[in-house]
Coordinates of C-alpha atoms in Angstrom, one line a residue:
Chain X
M20 CA 57.1 43.3 32.7
S21 CA 54.6 46.0 31.9
L22 CA 55.4 46.5 28.3
A23 CA 52.7 44.7 26.3
K24 CA 53.3 41.9 23.6
R25 CA 51.9 43.2 20.3
I26 CA 49.5 41.6 18.0
I27 CA 49.8 42.9 14.4
P28 CA 47.4 41.9 11.6
C29 CA 48.9 42.1 8.1
L30 CA 46.9 43.1 5.1
D31 CA 48.1 42.5 1.6
V32 CA 47.1 45.2 -0.8
D33 CA 47.0 45.0 -4.5
Q34 CA 46.1 48.1 -6.6
G35 CA 44.6 49.7 -3.5
R36 CA 42.4 46.7 -2.7
V37 CA 42.9 44.1 0.1
V38 CA 43.3 40.8 -1.5
K39 CA 44.3 38.8 1.5
G40 CA 42.2 40.3 4.3
V41 CA 39.2 40.0 6.6
N42 CA 36.3 38.1 5.1
F43 CA 33.4 39.2 7.2
V44 CA 29.8 39.6 6.6
D45 CA 29.7 42.8 8.6
L46 CA 32.0 44.6 6.2
V47 CA 30.3 46.6 3.4
D48 CA 33.2 46.3 1.1
A49 CA 35.8 43.6 2.2
G50 CA 38.4 44.8 -0.3
D51 CA 38.5 48.4 1.2
P52 CA 41.7 48.8 3.1
L53 CA 40.2 51.6 5.3
E54 CA 37.3 49.4 6.4
Q55 CA 39.6 46.6 7.3
A56 CA 41.9 49.0 9.2
F57 CA 39.0 50.3 11.2
H58 CA 37.8 46.8 11.9
Y59 CA 41.2 45.7 13.4
N60 CA 41.6 49.0 15.1
D61 CA 38.2 48.4 16.9
E62 CA 39.2 44.9 17.7
G63 CA 42.3 46.0 19.5
A64 CA 45.1 45.5 17.0
D65 CA 48.3 47.0 18.5
E66 CA 49.6 48.0 15.0
L67 CA 48.8 47.5 11.3
V68 CA 51.0 46.3 8.5
F69 CA 50.1 47.1 4.8
L70 CA 52.0 45.0 2.4
D71 CA 51.9 46.3 -1.2
I72 CA 52.1 43.0 -3.0
T73 CA 52.1 44.4 -6.7
A74 CA 54.7 47.2 -5.7
T75 CA 55.1 48.5 -9.2
H76 CA 56.1 52.0 -9.7
D77 CA 52.7 53.0 -11.0
N78 CA 51.1 51.4 -8.1
R79 CA 52.9 53.4 -5.4
G80 CA 50.7 56.4 -5.7
I81 CA 47.7 54.3 -5.0
M82 CA 49.4 52.9 -2.0
R83 CA 50.2 56.3 -0.7
D84 CA 46.7 57.3 -0.9
V85 CA 45.6 54.1 1.0
V86 CA 48.2 55.0 3.7
R87 CA 47.1 58.7 3.9
Q88 CA 43.5 57.8 4.2
T89 CA 44.2 55.2 6.9
A90 CA 46.7 57.2 8.9
D91 CA 44.3 60.1 9.0
Q92 CA 41.7 58.0 10.7
V93 CA 43.1 55.2 12.5
F94 CA 45.3 56.3 15.4
I95 CA 47.6 53.4 16.0
P96 CA 51.1 52.7 14.5
L97 CA 51.1 51.8 10.7
T98 CA 53.8 49.9 8.9
V99 CA 54.1 49.9 5.2
G100 CA 56.0 47.5 3.1
G101 CA 56.4 46.2 -0.5
G102 CA 58.5 47.7 -3.3
L103 CA 60.2 50.6 -1.4
R104 CA 63.6 50.9 -3.0
T105 CA 64.9 54.4 -2.4
L106 CA 65.1 56.9 0.3
E107 CA 62.6 59.0 -1.5
D108 CA 60.2 56.0 -1.6
I109 CA 60.5 55.9 2.2
R110 CA 60.1 59.5 2.7
Q111 CA 56.9 59.7 0.7
M112 CA 55.4 56.8 2.7
L113 CA 56.4 58.5 6.0
H114 CA 54.9 61.8 4.7
A115 CA 51.7 60.0 3.8
G116 CA 51.4 59.0 7.4
A117 CA 53.2 55.6 7.8
D118 CA 55.0 55.4 11.1
K119 CA 57.4 52.7 9.9
V120 CA 58.5 51.2 6.6
S121 CA 59.5 47.5 6.0
L122 CA 62.4 46.8 3.7
N123 CA 62.9 43.4 2.4
S124 CA 64.7 42.6 -1.0
A125 CA 65.7 46.3 -1.6
A126 CA 67.7 46.1 1.6
I127 CA 69.4 42.9 0.5
R128 CA 70.4 44.4 -2.9
N129 CA 71.4 47.7 -1.2
P130 CA 72.1 47.2 2.6
E131 CA 73.1 50.9 2.6
L132 CA 69.5 51.8 2.3
I133 CA 69.0 50.5 6.0
T134 CA 72.0 52.8 7.1
Q135 CA 70.8 55.9 5.2
G136 CA 67.1 55.5 6.2
A137 CA 68.1 55.2 9.9
E138 CA 70.3 58.2 9.7
E139 CA 67.7 60.2 7.8
F140 CA 64.4 59.1 9.6
G141 CA 65.5 57.3 12.7
S142 CA 65.8 53.6 13.5
Q143 CA 62.4 53.5 15.1
C144 CA 60.8 53.7 11.6
M145 CA 63.1 51.2 9.9
V146 CA 61.9 47.6 10.0
V147 CA 63.8 45.1 8.1
A148 CA 61.8 42.1 6.8
I149 CA 63.7 38.8 6.5
D150 CA 62.4 35.7 4.9
V151 CA 64.2 32.5 5.6
K152 CA 64.2 28.8 5.1
R153 CA 65.8 26.4 7.5
I154 CA 69.0 24.6 6.1
S155 CA 69.8 22.6 9.3
S156 CA 69.4 22.8 12.9
G157 CA 70.5 26.3 14.0
R158 CA 71.0 27.5 10.3
W159 CA 68.7 29.4 8.1
E160 CA 69.1 30.9 4.6
V161 CA 67.7 34.2 3.3
Y162 CA 65.2 34.1 0.4
T163 CA 63.4 36.5 -1.7
H164 CA 60.4 36.5 -4.1
G165 CA 58.1 34.8 -1.7
G166 CA 60.4 32.1 -0.6
R167 CA 61.3 31.1 -4.3
R168 CA 64.7 32.6 -4.6
P169 CA 67.7 31.8 -2.2
V170 CA 70.1 34.7 -2.1
G171 CA 73.0 32.8 -0.6
I172 CA 73.0 34.9 2.7
D173 CA 72.9 33.4 6.1
G174 CA 69.8 34.4 8.0
L175 CA 71.4 35.1 11.3
A176 CA 74.3 37.0 9.9
W177 CA 71.9 39.2 7.8
A178 CA 69.8 39.9 11.0
A179 CA 72.9 41.0 12.8
E180 CA 74.0 43.2 9.9
A181 CA 70.5 44.8 9.7
Q182 CA 70.6 45.6 13.4
E183 CA 74.2 47.0 12.9
R184 CA 73.0 49.3 10.1
G185 CA 70.3 50.8 12.2
A186 CA 67.1 48.6 11.8
G187 CA 64.7 49.2 14.7
E188 CA 62.9 46.0 14.4
L189 CA 63.1 42.7 12.5
L190 CA 60.1 41.1 10.9
V191 CA 61.1 37.6 10.4
T192 CA 59.1 35.1 8.4
S193 CA 59.8 31.4 8.3
M194 CA 59.1 30.4 4.7
D195 CA 58.9 26.8 5.8
R196 CA 56.0 27.6 8.0
D197 CA 54.4 30.4 6.1
G198 CA 50.8 29.3 5.1
T199 CA 51.1 25.9 6.8
R200 CA 49.4 26.8 10.2
Y201 CA 51.9 24.5 11.9
G202 CA 53.1 27.4 14.2
Y203 CA 56.1 29.7 14.1
D204 CA 59.7 28.5 13.8
L205 CA 60.3 28.9 17.6
E206 CA 64.0 27.9 17.4
L207 CA 64.5 30.7 14.8
L208 CA 62.8 33.2 17.1
A209 CA 64.7 32.2 20.2
T210 CA 68.0 32.2 18.4
L211 CA 67.3 35.7 17.0
D212 CA 66.3 37.0 20.5
T213 CA 69.6 35.9 21.9
L214 CA 71.5 37.4 18.9
V215 CA 70.0 40.9 18.5
G216 CA 69.1 43.7 20.8
I217 CA 66.1 45.0 18.8
P218 CA 62.6 43.6 18.9
V219 CA 61.7 40.7 16.7
I220 CA 58.3 40.3 15.2
A221 CA 57.4 36.7 14.5
S222 CA 55.7 35.8 11.1
G223 CA 54.8 32.7 9.3
G224 CA 52.8 29.6 10.5
A225 CA 50.3 30.9 13.0
G226 CA 47.2 28.5 13.0
S227 CA 46.1 28.6 16.5
L228 CA 46.2 30.7 19.7
D229 CA 48.7 28.2 21.2
H230 CA 51.1 29.2 18.4
L231 CA 50.9 32.9 19.4
R232 CA 51.6 32.1 23.0
D233 CA 54.5 29.8 22.0
A234 CA 56.1 32.7 19.9
F235 CA 56.0 34.8 23.0
V236 CA 56.9 32.4 25.7
I237 CA 59.4 30.0 23.8
G238 CA 60.4 32.2 20.9
R239 CA 60.6 35.3 23.1
A240 CA 59.1 37.4 20.2
H241 CA 58.1 40.9 21.0
A242 CA 55.2 40.9 18.5
V243 CA 53.4 38.5 16.3
L244 CA 52.2 39.1 12.7
A245 CA 49.3 37.2 11.7
A246 CA 47.2 37.1 8.7
S247 CA 45.0 34.2 8.1
I248 CA 43.8 33.3 11.6
F249 CA 42.4 36.8 11.8
H250 CA 41.3 37.2 8.3
F251 CA 39.3 34.0 8.2
R252 CA 37.7 34.9 11.4
T253 CA 39.2 31.7 13.0
Y254 CA 39.8 34.1 16.0
S255 CA 39.2 37.7 16.8
I256 CA 42.1 39.7 18.2
E257 CA 40.1 40.2 21.3
E258 CA 39.9 36.4 21.8
A259 CA 43.6 36.1 21.1
K260 CA 44.4 38.8 23.7
A261 CA 42.1 37.1 26.2
F262 CA 43.7 33.8 25.8
L263 CA 47.2 35.2 26.0
Q264 CA 46.3 37.1 29.1
S265 CA 45.0 33.8 30.7
C266 CA 48.5 32.4 30.0
G267 CA 50.1 35.3 32.0
I268 CA 51.3 37.2 29.0
T269 CA 51.0 41.0 29.2
V270 CA 48.8 42.4 26.4
R271 CA 47.0 45.6 25.8
V272 CA 43.3 45.4 26.4
S273 CA 41.8 48.6 25.1
Chain L
M29 CA 42.1 76.0 18.1
V30 CA 45.3 74.2 19.0
T31 CA 48.6 75.8 17.9
V32 CA 51.2 73.2 16.9
V33 CA 54.7 74.5 16.6
D34 CA 56.0 73.2 13.2
Y35 CA 59.9 73.9 13.1
G36 CA 60.5 71.6 10.2
I37 CA 61.3 68.3 12.1
G38 CA 59.1 65.2 11.6
N39 CA 55.7 64.6 10.2
L40 CA 52.8 66.2 12.1
R41 CA 50.1 64.9 10.0
S42 CA 49.0 62.2 12.5
L43 CA 49.0 64.6 15.4
E44 CA 47.1 67.2 13.4
K45 CA 44.5 64.6 12.3
A46 CA 44.2 63.3 15.8
L47 CA 43.4 66.8 17.2
I48 CA 40.9 67.3 14.3
H49 CA 39.4 64.0 15.3
V50 CA 38.8 65.1 18.9
G51 CA 37.1 68.2 17.6
S52 CA 39.8 70.9 17.7
P53 CA 40.9 73.0 14.6
V54 CA 44.7 73.1 14.3
L55 CA 47.2 75.9 13.3
R56 CA 50.6 74.5 12.3
T57 CA 53.0 77.3 12.6
D58 CA 56.7 78.4 12.8
L59 CA 55.8 82.2 13.4
A60 CA 56.5 83.8 16.7
E61 CA 53.3 85.9 16.5
D62 CA 51.1 82.9 16.1
I63 CA 52.8 81.3 19.3
A64 CA 52.3 84.5 21.1
A65 CA 48.6 84.5 20.2
A66 CA 48.1 80.7 21.0
D67 CA 45.5 79.7 23.6
L68 CA 46.7 76.1 23.4
L69 CA 50.1 75.2 22.5
I70 CA 51.6 71.9 21.5
L71 CA 55.4 71.3 21.0
P72 CA 56.1 68.1 19.0
G73 CA 59.5 66.5 18.5
V74 CA 60.9 63.5 17.0
G75 CA 64.5 62.2 16.4
A76 CA 67.4 63.5 18.3
F77 CA 67.1 66.0 21.1
G78 CA 69.9 68.2 19.7
A79 CA 68.5 68.4 16.2
C80 CA 65.1 69.4 17.6
I81 CA 66.3 72.2 19.9
Q82 CA 68.7 73.5 17.2
A83 CA 65.9 73.6 14.7
I84 CA 63.8 75.6 17.3
R85 CA 66.6 78.0 17.7
Q86 CA 67.3 78.4 14.0
H87 CA 63.6 79.3 13.7
N88 CA 64.0 81.9 16.6
L89 CA 61.2 80.2 18.4
E90 CA 62.8 79.5 21.8
Q91 CA 61.9 82.6 23.5
P92 CA 58.3 82.8 22.0
I93 CA 57.7 79.2 23.2
R94 CA 59.0 80.0 26.7
D95 CA 57.0 83.2 26.8
A96 CA 53.9 81.2 26.0
A97 CA 54.5 78.6 28.7
Q98 CA 55.2 81.4 31.3
R99 CA 52.1 83.4 30.5
G100 CA 50.0 80.4 31.5
V101 CA 48.8 78.9 28.1
P102 CA 48.0 75.2 28.4
F103 CA 51.2 73.7 26.9
L104 CA 51.9 70.1 25.9
G105 CA 55.3 68.7 24.9
V106 CA 55.0 65.4 22.9
C107 CA 58.0 62.9 22.9
V108 CA 61.2 64.9 22.3
G109 CA 58.9 67.9 22.7
M110 CA 58.5 66.7 26.4
Q111 CA 62.1 66.1 26.7
M112 CA 63.0 69.7 25.5
L113 CA 61.0 71.1 28.5
F114 CA 64.0 70.1 30.6
E115 CA 67.4 71.9 31.1
T116 CA 69.7 69.5 29.3
G117 CA 69.6 66.8 26.8
L118 CA 72.5 64.1 26.6
E119 CA 71.7 62.5 23.2
R120 CA 74.8 62.5 20.9
G121 CA 76.3 65.4 22.8
T122 CA 75.2 67.9 25.5
F123 CA 72.5 70.3 24.5
P124 CA 70.6 72.9 26.6
G125 CA 66.8 72.5 26.4
L126 CA 64.1 75.0 27.1
G127 CA 64.7 74.8 30.8
L128 CA 61.0 75.1 31.7
L129 CA 61.6 72.3 34.2
P130 CA 64.6 71.4 36.1
G131 CA 66.1 68.0 35.0
R132 CA 68.1 66.3 32.2
V133 CA 67.3 63.7 29.5
V134 CA 69.5 60.6 29.6
P135 CA 69.5 57.3 27.8
F136 CA 67.9 54.1 29.3
E137 CA 70.5 52.1 31.3
L138 CA 69.0 48.7 31.5
A139 CA 70.7 46.0 33.6
D140 CA 68.2 43.4 32.1
R141 CA 69.6 42.5 28.8
R142 CA 66.3 41.0 27.7
L143 CA 64.9 44.5 27.5
K144 CA 65.4 46.0 24.0
I145 CA 66.2 49.8 23.2
P146 CA 64.3 51.6 22.0
H147 CA 61.5 51.1 24.5
M148 CA 58.9 50.5 21.8
G149 CA 55.3 49.5 22.2
W150 CA 52.3 49.8 24.5
N151 CA 53.0 50.4 28.1
L152 CA 51.2 51.3 31.3
I153 CA 50.9 54.9 32.6
T154 CA 50.7 55.1 36.4
P155 CA 49.4 58.5 37.6
R156 CA 50.5 59.9 40.9
Y157 CA 47.6 62.1 41.3
D158 CA 44.3 63.2 39.7
S159 CA 44.8 65.5 36.7
A160 CA 42.4 67.0 34.2
L161 CA 44.8 65.7 31.6
L162 CA 44.0 62.2 32.5
K163 CA 40.3 62.4 33.1
G164 CA 38.2 59.3 32.2
L165 CA 41.4 56.9 31.8
S166 CA 41.2 53.6 33.3
D167 CA 43.9 52.1 35.6
D168 CA 45.1 49.8 32.7
A169 CA 45.5 52.6 30.2
R170 CA 48.4 52.0 27.8
C171 CA 50.1 54.3 25.5
Y172 CA 52.4 53.8 22.5
F173 CA 56.0 54.6 23.3
V174 CA 59.1 54.9 21.0
H175 CA 62.1 56.2 22.7
S176 CA 65.6 55.5 23.9
F177 CA 65.9 58.6 26.3
H178 CA 63.9 59.7 29.4
P179 CA 64.0 62.6 31.8
T180 CA 65.8 62.1 35.2
S181 CA 66.8 64.2 38.2
I182 CA 63.5 66.1 37.9
R183 CA 61.5 67.4 40.9
E184 CA 59.2 64.9 42.3
A185 CA 56.3 67.4 42.2
D186 CA 56.7 67.6 38.5
I187 CA 56.0 63.9 37.9
L188 CA 52.4 63.3 36.9
A189 CA 52.9 59.7 35.9
T190 CA 55.6 57.1 35.7
T191 CA 56.1 54.0 33.4
N192 CA 58.1 51.0 34.1
Y193 CA 60.7 49.7 31.7
G194 CA 63.5 48.1 33.7
Y195 CA 62.8 50.9 36.2
D196 CA 60.3 53.6 36.7
F197 CA 60.7 56.7 34.6
P198 CA 58.6 59.9 34.3
S199 CA 56.3 59.4 31.4
I200 CA 54.0 62.4 32.0
V201 CA 55.3 65.5 33.6
A202 CA 53.3 68.6 34.7
R203 CA 53.8 71.9 36.4
A204 CA 50.9 74.3 36.4
N205 CA 49.9 74.8 32.7
V206 CA 52.9 73.0 31.3
F207 CA 52.5 69.4 30.4
G208 CA 54.7 66.8 28.7
V209 CA 54.1 63.3 27.4
Q210 CA 56.9 60.8 26.6
F211 CA 54.6 58.7 24.4
H212 CA 52.7 59.4 21.3
P213 CA 49.2 60.3 22.0
E214 CA 48.3 60.5 18.2
K215 CA 49.2 56.8 18.0
S216 CA 47.8 55.6 21.3
H217 CA 44.2 54.8 20.1
R218 CA 41.4 55.7 22.4
V219 CA 43.7 56.4 25.4
G220 CA 45.8 58.9 23.3
L221 CA 42.7 60.6 21.8
R222 CA 41.2 61.0 25.3
I223 CA 44.4 62.7 26.6
L224 CA 44.3 65.1 23.6
S225 CA 40.7 65.9 24.1
N226 CA 41.3 66.4 27.8
F227 CA 44.2 68.8 26.9
V228 CA 42.0 70.7 24.5
A229 CA 39.3 71.1 27.2
L230 CA 41.9 72.8 29.4
R231 CA 41.4 75.9 27.5
A232 CA 37.6 76.1 28.4
D233 CA 38.5 75.3 32.0
S234 CA 41.1 78.1 32.4

């Protein structure tokens, strides 16, 4: 298999500033999204995700500027999520230079947004983010609001519907694992891989390089999203890729 | 100066910024006279083959683009812009392409169900011969792909590089001054920027 498995750092942005991001001495301004993007780009990140965590209407213009500045200078794919509710919101982000948008609760409220977005802009730029908690073995429920609000939808059924409606990728976060550093929910990932024909990005729980390997080998994920293990400098992306390569996993070494 | 054909489909911002990054000014245009005067021409394309070629025809740019390729201007088709170099596209119907190269554009037919469609992500390009377009690239150079269709039934001599996804498909094509890349150089980090800068350098060499 020559297609590389992808490592995607995620940056949380609030009012144009990175709030959960790299904390390095070598950065002049650790809150500057552009500087963080440069850093990860140099380290060999395969894509970048910006998540607008405030996502208010007023804030969207600031986010667009962040996206525009980054996309103008960092030449790897860029995904933007958080608070995108309408086709016009999506259009503006794509025009600012995002390659993909990630839809979460807006897609649950209005699944037609996935369909319309895929028709208008193409499936390749429609990522559907799904946050789930495990109910029992082999069953997961969809949550919103950072894992606080169950929406009464079966996670696997929603994943299948998102694909059916034209999602190009699924970004799946285990809310049970998110922040725990216990590793990804591998059963969830492997189940989804069997169920859907589009790439699955694993999210939630990465605490070690073994966890990244397991997501690829056992969970059969196409990409891993990771925040804290890179932000806190536990590992660099280069180290992660060297380790994965030593495990026989194909990665891009730039 | 690189002339980029802007026929109203897709966002050309990243491509434009990447070209500026490698030191080339950019003219985005939908005017036949600009294409006629171009000394480096890029034809981008995203979305469906049919929508792209129809938009080119609606802008009355088919003949100017063909003329530019035939008068020897270094010419680069990107993604669907590469696919349109061929005679026929079979995406949501059958559409005639620019016909600069023989061949047609067909969907991936993958026996291995573990392989997802679209082919999305970083994959290897394996050159068949040395080309100025690929100068300075290492053997493990990877580019960023997003596509569900690829050229087939093309002349062996027109294949500059292949990529494997279930099987080998032509990922870079070339004949004389006409080049096409299936991936997105503007999203392919250092490798993509090098390819763009190599392309820009073709003008000085010619």
